[in-house]
Amino acid sequence: MTEKTAGIRDVAAHAGVSQTTVSHVLNATPHTRVSEDTAARVRAAAEELGYRPNRLARGLRTQASDMIGLVTEEIATTPHAGRIILGAQEEASRRNLTLAIINSVLNPEPEVDAAQIQAFLDRQVDGIIYATVYHDVIVAPENLRSRPAALIGARDSAGAIPAVLPDERAGAAAVVEMLARAGHRRIAFAASAEDVPATRGRLLGYLDGMQAAGLPSDDLVAAGTADARGGYRASLELLDRFPTAVFCYNDRMAVGAYRAAGERGLVIPADLSIVGFDDQAPIPDSLFPTLTTVSLPHYEMGAWAVSKLADLIHGKDEETLLAEHPTVLACPVVERESVAPPRLGSPE
Amino acid sequence: MTEKTAGIRDVAAHAGVSQTTVSHVLNATPHTRVSEDTAARVRAAAEELGYRPNRLARGLRTQASDMIGLVTEEIATTPHAGRIILGAQEEASRRNLTLAIINSVLNPEPEVDAAQIQAFLDRQVDGIIYATVYHDVIVAPENLRSRPAALIGARDSAGAIPAVLPDERAGAAAVVEMLARAGHRRIAFAASAEDVPATRGRLLGYLDGMQAAGLPSDDLVAAGTADARGGYRASLELLDRFPTAVFCYNDRMAVGAYRAAGERGLVIPADLSIVGFDDQAPIPDSLFPTLTTVSLPHYEMGAWAVSKLADLIHGKDEETLLAEHPTVLACPVVERESVAPPRLGSPE
DNA sequence: CTGAAAGCGCTTACAG
DNA sequence: CTGAAAGCGCTTACAG
């Protein structure tokens, strides 16, 4: 099954040159001149033998494995993790790097994470990405510091590791301003009762957006659990105050908001506009009408982490890199069908 | 940042023994006797220096990288891929193997897949898993044969690669039989119009279940697109024939079925029971009432593939392994709130 | 019970 | 322009 594959020695013999020359030609080693004639012979031999350099051997010699380790927290429970992995993997491929992954659980005991990371270090990974669901600040495992590292979805308590976060606050403000531009004045917010950074960021963004549009927000906020049931209950409460639009903390709450609207005989979007947050497949496209929402830059964060790591590995000045710390990526509004101007017309 | 780490040579010097002895002690090499005294000294030295074997170097020497490559097709678009990855990763960790991943696109051009796989081969992976969304038979990339391999979600046209598939037919039959046991006789099926194996398997399973329960299925099948809209339309059509339960091809169609039921003034599950397929988060828990459905063994298939590969790598007889080809894993029913006995009572 | 030596497949000063 | 030799950090016959 695993038939003997050609090594650099075979190529050298076949081309009638030394291993050194083969290496120089195939790697286009700088500051090295090889006659075009010899080079052609080497390439022909490599081609003919189907030679592929053994990257384990190369790594051992160059002390660079060209592997990046990605530790994802709870890939199982967060449906978004897939896009982080995808972004990281594609960026890695572009750079001829290989991505290895390990799943982790949210800091059950610090030693567990440390062990996972150690497994990567044993493999001589060139860098490590530690991806969490959105946390404010985490205490990075000690041994994460022994290699170039990047954090997704959290900042390091020591502030020493480059990090990337979604700009949820600006995304929330943007969708509120979009509603305001559509003519809405009474825009309610179905907030989350969970104590996580996203709760604060999205609420703050809602307030920012209302303020930017010169709209009052008193009495237009109600909180619920961050699921369909919580969205249903919060929306019922909110609908008593006659908003023309409801912005939900997340798409799952928006599912509940749709139901609440239906019970009150409100047609979306004619009688009530609804927007969500997360762009969590398959919710937005499964709803009638489809849900306008705000998306999280998971793919982009994954790709960002790999580029940052590549820069770090190749010795770009870390001082400069940390200056912009933490990096924040936009959460774009994804327009679908659940928003329309309010029925009563523009209030001006 | 990357301070010099201790090597086996350092441990040997520190313990006053040879590298050979250190290796023997730390690896517990069979057929080798080392005095307990010496062994203790070696372990103490290793501990003190924080020695970790370099697995790149070990791999080069032993010709085993202890890495497994996972090629996933369209991890981006299938929300389930995450669980395949998780299953594979956790099983790999249990076996002290590392999982590297590459995303692929559904056979855009065969060369692309081959290149992805080549990247893994260059890394000397010990085995490769090729995971697809559910296909009947695929033509495996040529170079997949050069190492132990396993297929998830498809069979190889040559039938030479161990494969694992979900038993969708049996899962569908099981949920239909469950409905029959609850007293339903008119169980409709909202089928998919897509031409994929799952379409056939689930329909066949429905028919199996109806037959096993001695129920007629004429006129109780309607097809639609495999999304909420298609489920809505198919259900509307089906409801004209007064079923007491609707089994939907997938959870997204079930979303549409809920809406159709709502429009007809039917309360779920009192007036109408609905079940889906896929257990696709976050749908089942977002619906009112929560959706009883059938889950796909993604985690199990990922784990299965890694174990199979490990067996192959360690030389278990491939003949035996292929005998059971392809392996089929159960799709268990996940009971939630959307099923109840029919209003009109048992028909007997 | 222990160790000297070879070698996995590469890259890279260094010499010519 | 080209090559001989060392060495990355391990494991493993083999010898004693």
XYZ file of C-alpha atoms (C1' of nucleotides) in Angstrom:
728
model
C 0.000 0.000 0.000
C 2.747 2.440 0.930
C 5.175 1.819 -1.883
C 8.621 3.291 -1.528
C 8.599 6.908 -2.582
C 11.532 8.702 -4.192
C 13.832 10.745 -1.961
C 16.141 13.608 -2.741
C 18.958 11.085 -3.016
C 17.174 9.274 -5.808
C 16.633 12.504 -7.672
C 20.295 13.418 -7.306
C 21.441 10.056 -8.626
C 18.983 10.166 -11.480
C 20.103 13.654 -12.528
C 23.748 12.924 -11.911
C 24.218 15.742 -9.412
C 24.555 16.124 -5.639
C 21.713 16.368 -3.142
C 22.875 19.890 -2.499
C 22.194 20.891 -6.053
C 18.809 19.236 -6.090
C 17.858 21.107 -2.971
C 19.082 24.414 -4.391
C 17.178 23.982 -7.620
C 13.915 22.779 -6.146
C 13.873 25.389 -3.415
C 15.257 28.163 -5.607
C 17.662 28.915 -2.769
C 18.635 32.606 -2.891
C 22.245 33.617 -3.563
C 22.859 30.397 -5.387
C 23.657 30.072 -9.056
C 22.995 26.819 -10.847
C 23.387 26.510 -14.595
C 20.080 26.380 -16.422
C 21.224 23.137 -17.905
C 21.755 21.398 -14.606
C 18.580 22.876 -13.196
C 16.573 21.493 -16.076
C 18.037 18.059 -15.550
C 17.163 18.172 -11.884
C 13.613 19.260 -12.537
C 13.177 16.553 -15.132
C 14.452 13.915 -12.741
C 12.199 15.133 -9.931
C 9.232 15.137 -12.244
C 9.965 11.715 -13.592
C 10.359 10.148 -10.171
C 7.369 11.984 -8.785
C 9.583 13.387 -6.084
C 7.877 15.163 -3.198
C 10.012 16.574 -0.402
C 9.343 14.994 2.986
C 8.124 17.885 5.068
C 8.798 16.122 8.328
C 12.470 15.918 7.419
C 12.552 19.453 6.174
C 10.899 20.646 9.336
C 13.380 18.866 11.519
C 16.244 20.456 9.672
C 14.829 23.980 9.350
C 13.222 23.995 12.771
C 9.965 25.093 11.223
C 7.130 22.627 10.928
C 4.926 24.901 8.833
C 2.094 23.703 10.987
C -0.303 25.840 12.926
C -2.340 24.513 15.796
C -5.894 25.681 16.331
C -7.507 25.106 19.698
C -11.232 25.736 19.430
C -13.402 25.983 22.431
C -16.587 24.003 22.164
C -16.703 23.517 18.458
C -19.430 21.064 19.308
C -21.854 23.514 20.765
C -21.185 26.634 18.752
C -22.329 26.240 15.203
C -20.083 29.095 14.222
C -16.820 27.366 14.957
C -16.944 25.752 11.548
C -16.471 29.071 9.847
C -13.554 29.992 12.062
C -11.894 26.726 11.145
C -12.659 27.281 7.488
C -11.176 30.765 7.485
C -8.077 29.578 9.271
C -7.672 26.550 7.059
C -8.010 28.417 3.787
C -5.615 31.138 4.844
C -3.185 28.438 5.964
C -3.422 26.662 2.622
C -2.700 29.924 0.818
C 0.489 30.172 2.801
C 1.431 26.529 2.390
C 0.839 25.917 6.063
C -1.068 22.987 7.511
C -3.717 23.439 10.145
C -4.051 20.958 12.981
C -6.977 21.229 15.329
C -7.884 20.268 18.827
C -11.172 20.790 20.514
C -11.248 22.126 23.989
C -13.818 22.731 26.630
C -14.279 26.061 28.255
C -11.567 26.145 30.885
C -12.795 23.144 32.829
C -9.475 23.059 34.540
C -6.583 25.067 33.231
C -4.390 21.964 33.081
C -6.560 20.449 30.378
C -6.000 23.321 28.007
C -2.339 23.317 28.857
C -2.147 19.636 27.961
C -3.841 20.245 24.629
C -1.409 23.005 23.838
C 1.493 20.865 24.924
C 0.437 18.265 22.375
C 0.816 20.929 19.715
C 4.156 22.051 21.072
C 5.386 18.459 20.964
C 4.565 18.565 17.258
C 6.699 21.666 16.919
C 3.878 23.810 15.596
C 5.081 27.213 14.484
C 2.197 28.990 16.127
C -1.017 28.452 18.036
C -4.452 29.955 17.661
C -6.744 29.829 20.631
C -10.343 30.398 19.657
C -13.101 30.899 22.188
C -16.734 31.799 21.990
C -16.851 35.435 22.839
C -15.249 36.157 26.178
C -14.110 39.446 27.459
C -10.796 38.560 28.967
C -9.278 35.164 29.571
C -6.231 33.950 31.359
C -4.285 32.326 28.570
C -2.676 28.997 29.414
C 0.891 29.550 30.470
C 2.494 27.511 27.733
C 0.663 29.449 25.055
C 3.372 32.026 25.509
C 6.143 29.724 24.406
C 5.286 30.177 20.723
C 3.733 32.879 18.577
C 0.031 32.851 19.405
C -3.190 34.566 18.472
C -6.509 34.792 20.256
C -9.925 34.721 18.628
C -12.934 35.969 20.517
C -11.162 37.027 23.658
C -8.445 39.224 24.996
C -5.611 37.965 27.125
C -5.510 39.263 30.658
C -1.854 40.120 30.231
C -2.559 41.900 26.952
C 0.478 40.263 25.434
C -1.171 38.114 22.777
C -2.592 39.549 19.566
C -6.356 39.168 19.619
C -9.277 39.653 17.285
C -12.864 40.312 18.259
C -16.122 41.002 16.456
C -17.264 44.603 16.673
C -20.691 43.723 17.965
C -21.387 47.149 19.300
C -20.883 48.832 15.924
C -22.868 46.088 14.190
C -25.784 46.584 16.541
C -25.635 50.351 16.077
C -25.584 49.926 12.307
C -28.689 47.801 12.152
C -30.544 50.206 14.434
C -29.539 53.117 12.245
C -30.735 51.186 9.217
C -34.128 50.817 10.876
C -34.148 54.518 11.704
C -33.364 55.390 8.107
C -36.308 53.239 7.043
C -38.456 55.581 9.085
C -38.770 53.727 12.377
C -38.855 55.764 15.587
C -40.041 53.246 18.128
C -37.357 50.596 17.840
C -37.422 48.077 20.669
C -34.582 45.847 21.810
C -35.161 42.301 23.007
C -32.045 41.977 25.119
C -30.327 38.955 26.555
C -30.311 38.209 30.234
C -27.059 36.288 30.016
C -24.006 37.900 31.506
C -21.605 37.741 28.551
C -19.757 40.447 26.659
C -22.112 40.138 23.698
C -25.015 41.112 25.939
C -23.352 44.377 26.841
C -21.921 45.092 23.391
C -25.192 44.645 21.570
C -27.151 46.640 24.116
C -24.605 49.430 23.973
C -24.756 49.342 20.188
C -28.530 49.603 20.294
C -28.265 52.655 22.540
C -25.583 54.144 20.295
C -27.791 53.680 17.261
C -30.834 55.189 18.938
C -28.845 58.142 20.117
C -27.249 58.670 16.701
C -30.716 58.731 15.193
C -31.955 61.074 17.882
C -34.496 58.571 19.150
C -35.535 57.900 22.755
C -35.067 54.386 24.002
C -36.715 54.580 27.405
C -39.043 51.718 28.011
C -38.124 49.986 24.776
C -35.805 47.355 26.223
C -36.829 44.014 27.714
C -34.599 41.056 28.464
C -35.147 37.346 28.103
C -33.191 34.133 27.864
C -31.133 34.032 24.669
C -33.373 31.500 22.902
C -36.683 31.371 21.057
C -38.667 31.184 24.256
C -36.918 34.189 25.730
C -37.424 36.131 22.513
C -41.092 35.260 22.565
C -41.583 36.478 26.088
C -39.522 39.631 25.730
C -41.328 40.473 22.505
C -44.749 40.020 24.051
C -43.732 42.468 26.732
C -42.289 44.858 24.189
C -45.290 44.739 21.859
C -47.432 46.236 24.612
C -45.424 49.387 24.104
C -46.198 49.547 20.400
C -42.838 49.537 18.694
C -42.742 49.475 14.893
C -39.548 47.461 14.899
C -37.929 44.942 17.232
C -34.206 44.316 17.246
C -33.448 40.943 18.830
C -30.270 40.063 20.662
C -29.866 37.026 18.441
C -31.575 35.063 15.704
C -32.953 32.489 18.069
C -34.763 35.201 19.992
C -36.004 36.538 16.669
C -37.724 33.202 16.102
C -39.701 33.865 19.256
C -40.388 37.440 18.178
C -41.946 36.154 14.949
C -44.229 33.969 16.962
C -45.216 36.774 19.308
C -45.977 39.014 16.340
C -48.091 36.284 14.791
C -50.123 35.887 17.965
C -50.823 39.590 18.041
C -51.948 39.462 14.449
C -49.015 41.543 13.280
C -47.722 40.897 9.767
C -43.959 41.050 9.284
C -42.678 43.381 7.941
C -45.781 45.405 7.076
C -46.913 45.860 10.682
C -43.659 45.127 12.430
C -40.047 44.949 11.319
C -37.811 42.439 13.055
C -34.039 42.074 12.918
C -31.733 39.595 14.586
C -28.045 39.111 15.200
C -25.630 36.240 14.395
C -26.831 35.257 10.915
C -27.032 31.778 12.327
C -27.845 29.243 9.641
C -30.389 27.946 8.994
C -32.602 30.359 10.924
C -32.639 33.466 8.730
C -33.643 31.588 5.595
C -36.089 29.330 7.394
C -38.274 32.141 8.657
C -41.191 33.701 6.784
C -40.264 36.307 5.755
C -36.528 35.705 5.788
C -34.707 37.504 8.575
C -32.573 40.603 8.221
C -29.734 40.235 10.694
C -26.139 41.056 11.532
C -23.400 38.571 10.787
C -20.344 37.677 12.796
C -16.994 37.693 10.983
C -16.039 34.147 11.924
C -14.342 33.306 8.672
C -12.454 36.575 8.733
C -11.307 36.099 12.310
C -9.956 32.655 11.474
C -8.101 34.010 8.467
C -6.870 37.027 10.428
C -5.389 34.811 13.115
C -3.408 32.785 10.617
C -2.026 35.880 8.863
C -1.087 37.443 12.133
C 0.682 34.288 13.180
C 2.503 34.092 9.867
C 3.717 37.657 10.371
C 4.856 36.886 13.874
C 6.625 33.732 12.772
C 8.424 35.548 10.032
C 9.677 38.036 12.511
C 7.628 41.105 11.770
C 8.090 43.507 14.628
C 5.813 42.399 17.395
C 5.790 45.860 18.922
C 3.990 47.169 15.875
C 1.636 44.242 15.814
C 0.580 44.714 19.378
C 0.025 48.425 18.945
C -3.337 47.827 17.325
C -4.311 45.309 19.968
C -7.005 44.060 20.067
C -8.110 44.008 16.451
C -11.797 44.430 15.887
C -13.618 43.195 12.793
C -16.865 44.557 11.407
C -20.190 42.756 11.811
C -22.027 43.543 8.581
C -25.799 43.848 8.297
C -27.295 41.166 6.064
C -30.484 42.482 4.528
C -33.313 40.083 3.828
C -37.072 40.515 3.976
C -38.058 41.304 7.539
C -37.663 45.069 7.388
C -40.008 47.608 5.792
C -40.920 51.219 6.560
C -43.415 51.554 9.417
C -47.065 51.453 8.440
C -47.879 54.866 9.867
C -45.412 56.575 7.605
C -42.490 58.760 8.452
C -42.951 60.554 11.758
C -41.460 63.837 10.550
C 10.069 33.716 22.772
C 11.115 30.231 21.756
C 13.691 29.502 24.387
C 15.868 26.492 23.810
C 14.086 23.391 24.922
C 15.801 20.328 26.384
C 16.575 17.440 24.044
C 17.177 13.800 24.724
C 20.880 14.533 24.749
C 20.451 16.963 27.615
C 18.485 14.420 29.582
C 21.145 11.790 28.978
C 23.923 14.091 30.131
C 21.953 15.173 33.174
C 21.244 11.588 34.186
C 24.701 10.383 33.304
C 23.499 7.757 30.858
C 23.324 7.323 27.098
C 20.596 8.588 24.795
C 19.750 4.978 24.145
C 18.913 4.396 27.746
C 16.857 7.539 27.984
C 14.874 6.463 24.971
C 14.359 2.981 26.369
C 13.162 4.251 29.705
C 10.855 6.960 28.439
C 9.318 4.774 25.765
C 9.244 1.657 27.909
C 10.748 -0.165 24.954
C 9.735 -3.831 25.075
C 12.372 -6.535 25.489
C 14.640 -4.113 27.218
C 15.744 -4.295 30.796
C 16.926 -1.193 32.588
C 17.683 -1.189 36.306
C 15.044 0.574 38.336
C 17.769 2.762 39.702
C 18.865 4.039 36.301
C 15.318 4.413 35.137
C 14.481 6.557 38.133
C 17.454 8.778 37.452
C 16.381 9.192 33.847
C 12.827 10.046 34.772
C 13.990 12.548 37.338
C 16.254 14.225 34.815
C 13.510 14.353 32.186
C 11.122 15.823 34.686
C 13.579 18.377 35.914
C 14.481 19.571 32.453
C 10.874 19.539 31.280
C 11.874 17.239 28.471
C 9.312 16.616 25.736
C 10.241 14.372 22.836
C 10.253 16.117 19.483
C 7.610 14.278 17.530
C 8.873 15.526 14.201
C 12.181 13.846 14.852
C 10.552 10.727 16.172
C 8.295 10.590 13.145
C 11.187 10.906 10.769
C 12.952 8.057 12.425
C 9.998 5.744 12.926
C 8.365 6.577 9.606
C 5.126 7.281 11.393
C 3.961 10.817 11.840
C 1.051 9.941 14.115
C -0.938 12.449 12.130
C -4.211 11.852 10.404
C -5.486 14.095 7.657
C -9.166 14.885 7.386
C -10.488 16.260 4.125
C -13.990 17.600 4.660
C -16.181 18.537 1.808
C -17.887 21.850 2.247
C -17.500 22.254 5.927
C -18.652 25.778 5.241
C -22.094 24.909 4.003
C -22.926 21.856 6.029
C -23.503 22.706 9.626
C -22.916 19.098 10.531
C -19.287 18.953 9.525
C -18.355 20.347 12.899
C -19.515 17.212 14.634
C -17.641 14.976 12.248
C -14.511 16.947 12.982
C -15.174 16.775 16.690
C -15.674 13.032 16.657
C -12.531 12.499 14.628
C -10.499 14.847 16.759
C -11.511 13.370 20.071
C -10.905 9.830 18.924
C -7.530 10.937 17.583
C -6.603 12.531 20.906
C -7.513 9.338 22.710
C -5.022 7.534 20.515
C -2.346 10.182 20.818
C -2.799 11.079 17.170
C -3.054 14.596 15.800
C -5.733 15.607 13.371
C -4.968 17.975 10.523
C -7.781 19.254 8.373
C -8.299 20.612 4.914
C -11.504 21.851 3.459
C -12.506 20.798 0.029
C -15.205 21.634 -2.421
C -17.438 19.019 -3.912
C -15.335 17.626 -6.725
C -14.940 20.878 -8.628
C -12.178 19.288 -10.579
C -10.595 16.061 -9.428
C -7.133 17.641 -9.499
C -8.050 19.985 -6.701
C -8.865 17.185 -4.316
C -5.753 15.358 -5.398
C -3.671 18.414 -4.571
C -5.229 18.678 -1.139
C -4.483 15.071 -0.463
C -0.959 15.451 -1.781
C -0.394 18.176 0.774
C -1.213 15.644 3.451
C 0.992 13.005 1.902
C 3.881 15.481 1.863
C 3.364 15.737 5.602
C 3.648 11.972 5.869
C 0.231 11.533 7.426
C -0.371 7.972 8.498
C -3.862 7.929 7.084
C -6.483 10.062 5.401
C -10.179 10.501 6.040
C -12.283 11.818 3.234
C -15.610 13.144 4.463
C -18.407 14.170 2.152
C -21.974 15.219 2.604
C -23.983 12.149 1.853
C -23.211 10.790 -1.590
C -23.996 7.393 -2.872
C -20.790 6.516 -4.619
C -17.816 8.695 -5.401
C -14.695 8.220 -7.432
C -12.008 8.586 -4.798
C -9.002 10.652 -5.811
C -6.268 8.383 -7.105
C -3.662 9.288 -4.517
C -6.039 8.488 -1.686
C -5.040 4.904 -2.276
C -1.418 5.469 -1.419
C -2.141 5.421 2.312
C -4.699 3.847 4.609
C -7.914 5.757 4.030
C -11.490 5.903 5.230
C -14.572 7.433 3.701
C -17.370 9.187 5.563
C -20.714 9.677 3.901
C -19.955 7.909 0.660
C -18.832 4.659 -0.820
C -15.903 4.371 -3.160
C -16.718 3.272 -6.674
C -13.967 0.674 -6.487
C -15.269 -0.544 -3.144
C -11.736 -0.715 -1.859
C -11.865 1.906 0.853
C -13.582 1.328 4.190
C -16.635 3.570 4.387
C -19.216 4.594 6.944
C -22.705 5.870 6.228
C -25.728 6.888 8.267
C -28.543 4.379 8.194
C -31.136 6.905 7.142
C -33.564 4.316 5.965
C -33.736 2.568 9.316
C -33.918 5.918 11.129
C -36.861 7.002 9.021
C -38.595 3.683 9.549
C -38.059 3.943 13.292
C -39.650 7.348 13.639
C -42.634 6.258 11.541
C -43.070 3.199 13.713
C -42.910 5.407 16.764
C -45.759 7.493 15.363
C -47.710 4.331 14.619
C -47.186 3.123 18.168
C -48.574 6.430 19.400
C -51.739 5.522 17.556
C -51.337 7.360 14.253
C -52.649 5.705 11.114
C -52.595 8.530 8.605
C -48.921 9.447 8.647
C -47.914 11.712 5.769
C -44.427 12.201 4.397
C -43.208 15.571 3.148
C -40.503 14.318 0.833
C -37.599 16.081 -0.788
C -37.482 16.770 -4.494
C -33.695 16.761 -4.540
C -31.996 13.860 -6.221
C -29.648 12.732 -3.464
C -29.295 9.420 -1.643
C -30.954 10.823 1.481
C -34.102 11.510 -0.524
C -34.387 7.873 -1.481
C -33.269 6.460 1.853
C -35.719 8.446 3.925
C -38.614 7.785 1.574
C -37.833 4.083 1.588
C -37.628 4.172 5.370
C -41.023 5.860 5.529
C -42.500 3.158 3.346
C -40.789 0.462 5.422
C -42.241 1.924 8.581
C -45.743 2.190 7.172
C -45.610 -1.326 5.933
C -44.250 -2.658 9.209
C -47.165 -0.974 10.967
C -49.601 -2.316 8.407
C -50.612 1.167 7.290
C -51.427 2.291 3.758
C -49.314 5.117 2.387
C -51.075 5.847 -0.858
C -51.694 9.512 -1.331
C -49.794 10.476 1.784
C -46.560 11.604 0.122
C -45.855 15.040 -1.360
C -42.489 16.461 -2.343
C -41.045 19.926 -2.030
C -37.705 21.711 -1.991
C -35.672 20.690 1.035
C -36.189 23.971 2.907
C -38.816 25.715 4.984
C -40.668 26.961 1.937
C -40.795 23.507 0.402
C -41.971 22.029 3.679
C -44.686 24.641 3.893
C -45.999 23.903 0.425
C -45.784 20.150 0.707
C -47.524 20.265 4.085
C -50.342 22.420 2.784
C -50.910 19.848 0.090
C -50.686 17.008 2.569
C -53.044 18.593 5.105
C -55.843 18.438 2.546
C -55.692 14.703 2.969
C -56.171 14.889 6.738
C -53.138 13.143 8.189
C -52.766 13.078 11.947
C -48.986 13.197 11.674
C -46.496 14.594 9.178
C -42.981 13.258 8.882
C -40.754 15.799 7.171
C -37.707 14.965 5.089
C -35.645 17.334 7.217
C -35.927 19.833 10.047
C -35.989 22.793 7.722
C -39.048 21.431 5.998
C -40.553 20.849 9.425
C -40.278 24.583 10.051
C -42.572 25.083 7.061
C -44.872 22.335 8.263
C -45.329 24.157 11.580
C -46.324 27.252 9.686
C -48.766 25.365 7.478
C -50.333 23.774 10.537
C -50.640 27.166 12.182
C -52.449 28.595 9.174
C -54.919 25.758 9.224
C -55.588 26.377 12.879
C -54.008 23.069 13.881
C -52.323 22.914 17.253
C -49.133 20.847 17.481
C -49.112 18.163 18.759
C -52.738 17.981 19.900
C -54.202 18.229 16.392
C -51.178 17.247 14.391
C -47.895 15.543 15.232
C -44.829 16.607 13.279
C -41.386 15.017 13.134
C -38.276 16.008 11.239
C -34.904 14.560 10.360
C -31.326 15.790 10.933
C -31.604 17.185 14.457
C -30.119 20.314 12.996
C -29.336 22.874 15.685
C -30.815 25.266 16.477
C -34.060 24.328 14.773
C -35.513 21.633 17.040
C -35.201 23.707 20.191
C -36.304 26.922 18.526
C -39.684 25.636 17.500
C -42.861 25.732 19.628
C -43.299 22.987 20.616
C -39.771 21.617 20.287
C -39.338 19.200 17.421
C -39.035 15.436 17.676
C -36.613 14.371 14.999
C -33.987 11.847 13.912
C -30.329 12.599 14.395
C -27.395 11.835 12.153
C -24.404 10.064 13.732
C -21.851 12.660 12.643
C -19.744 12.465 15.762
C -19.790 8.688 15.627
C -18.810 8.571 11.968
C -15.847 10.847 12.639
C -14.741 8.693 15.532
C -15.349 5.509 13.561
C -13.139 6.697 10.735
C -10.242 7.392 13.052
C -10.498 4.007 14.770
C -10.699 2.230 11.459
C -7.662 4.083 10.243
C -5.775 3.264 13.410
C -6.570 -0.421 12.878
C -5.431 -0.246 9.283
C -2.242 1.543 10.237
C -1.418 -0.985 12.865
C -1.815 -3.697 10.324
C -5.075 -5.312 11.251
C -6.098 -7.571 8.441
C -7.652 -5.409 5.783
C -9.547 -8.327 4.352
C -11.513 -8.610 7.535
C -12.059 -4.916 7.727
C -13.490 -4.725 4.253
C -15.796 -7.648 4.830
C -18.274 -5.438 6.651
C -18.002 -2.760 4.029
C -19.714 -0.315 4.085
C -20.375 0.219 7.763
C -23.706 1.729 8.589
C -24.418 3.653 11.781
C -27.789 4.114 13.433
C -29.764 7.361 13.241
C -31.514 7.560 16.616
C -34.873 9.204 17.175
C -34.648 12.240 19.456
C -37.938 12.706 21.238
C -39.116 16.199 22.102
C -42.574 17.750 22.240
C -44.080 17.599 18.778
C -45.636 14.170 18.977
C -48.807 13.130 20.785
C -51.472 10.511 20.177
C -53.981 11.522 17.501
C -57.030 13.449 18.741
C -59.499 10.920 17.430
C -58.062 8.180 19.552
C -56.785 4.802 18.611
C -58.255 3.517 15.354
C -58.595 -0.032 16.496
C 21.840 -3.962 32.047
C 23.952 -0.242 29.018
C 26.022 2.318 25.080
C 28.295 3.528 20.360
C 26.826 4.153 15.975
C 23.925 4.410 12.095
C 20.311 6.535 9.817
C 15.341 8.660 8.936
C 15.358 12.808 4.567
C 16.210 16.874 4.337
C 19.014 21.977 4.339
C 22.940 24.776 4.797
C 27.253 26.764 5.910
C 31.541 26.085 3.739
C 35.041 24.939 0.417
C 36.603 24.626 -4.105
C 28.643 26.743 -10.721
C 28.771 22.416 -7.768
C 29.510 19.078 -3.927
C 31.186 16.787 0.659
C 29.899 16.902 5.131
C 27.509 18.059 9.216
C 23.498 17.985 11.766
C 18.244 18.691 13.004
C 16.436 15.020 17.439
C 15.114 11.052 17.671
C 14.952 5.253 17.586
C 16.907 0.872 16.910
C 19.559 -2.986 15.542
C 23.707 -4.613 17.444
C 27.499 -5.451 20.500
C 29.296 -6.064 24.897
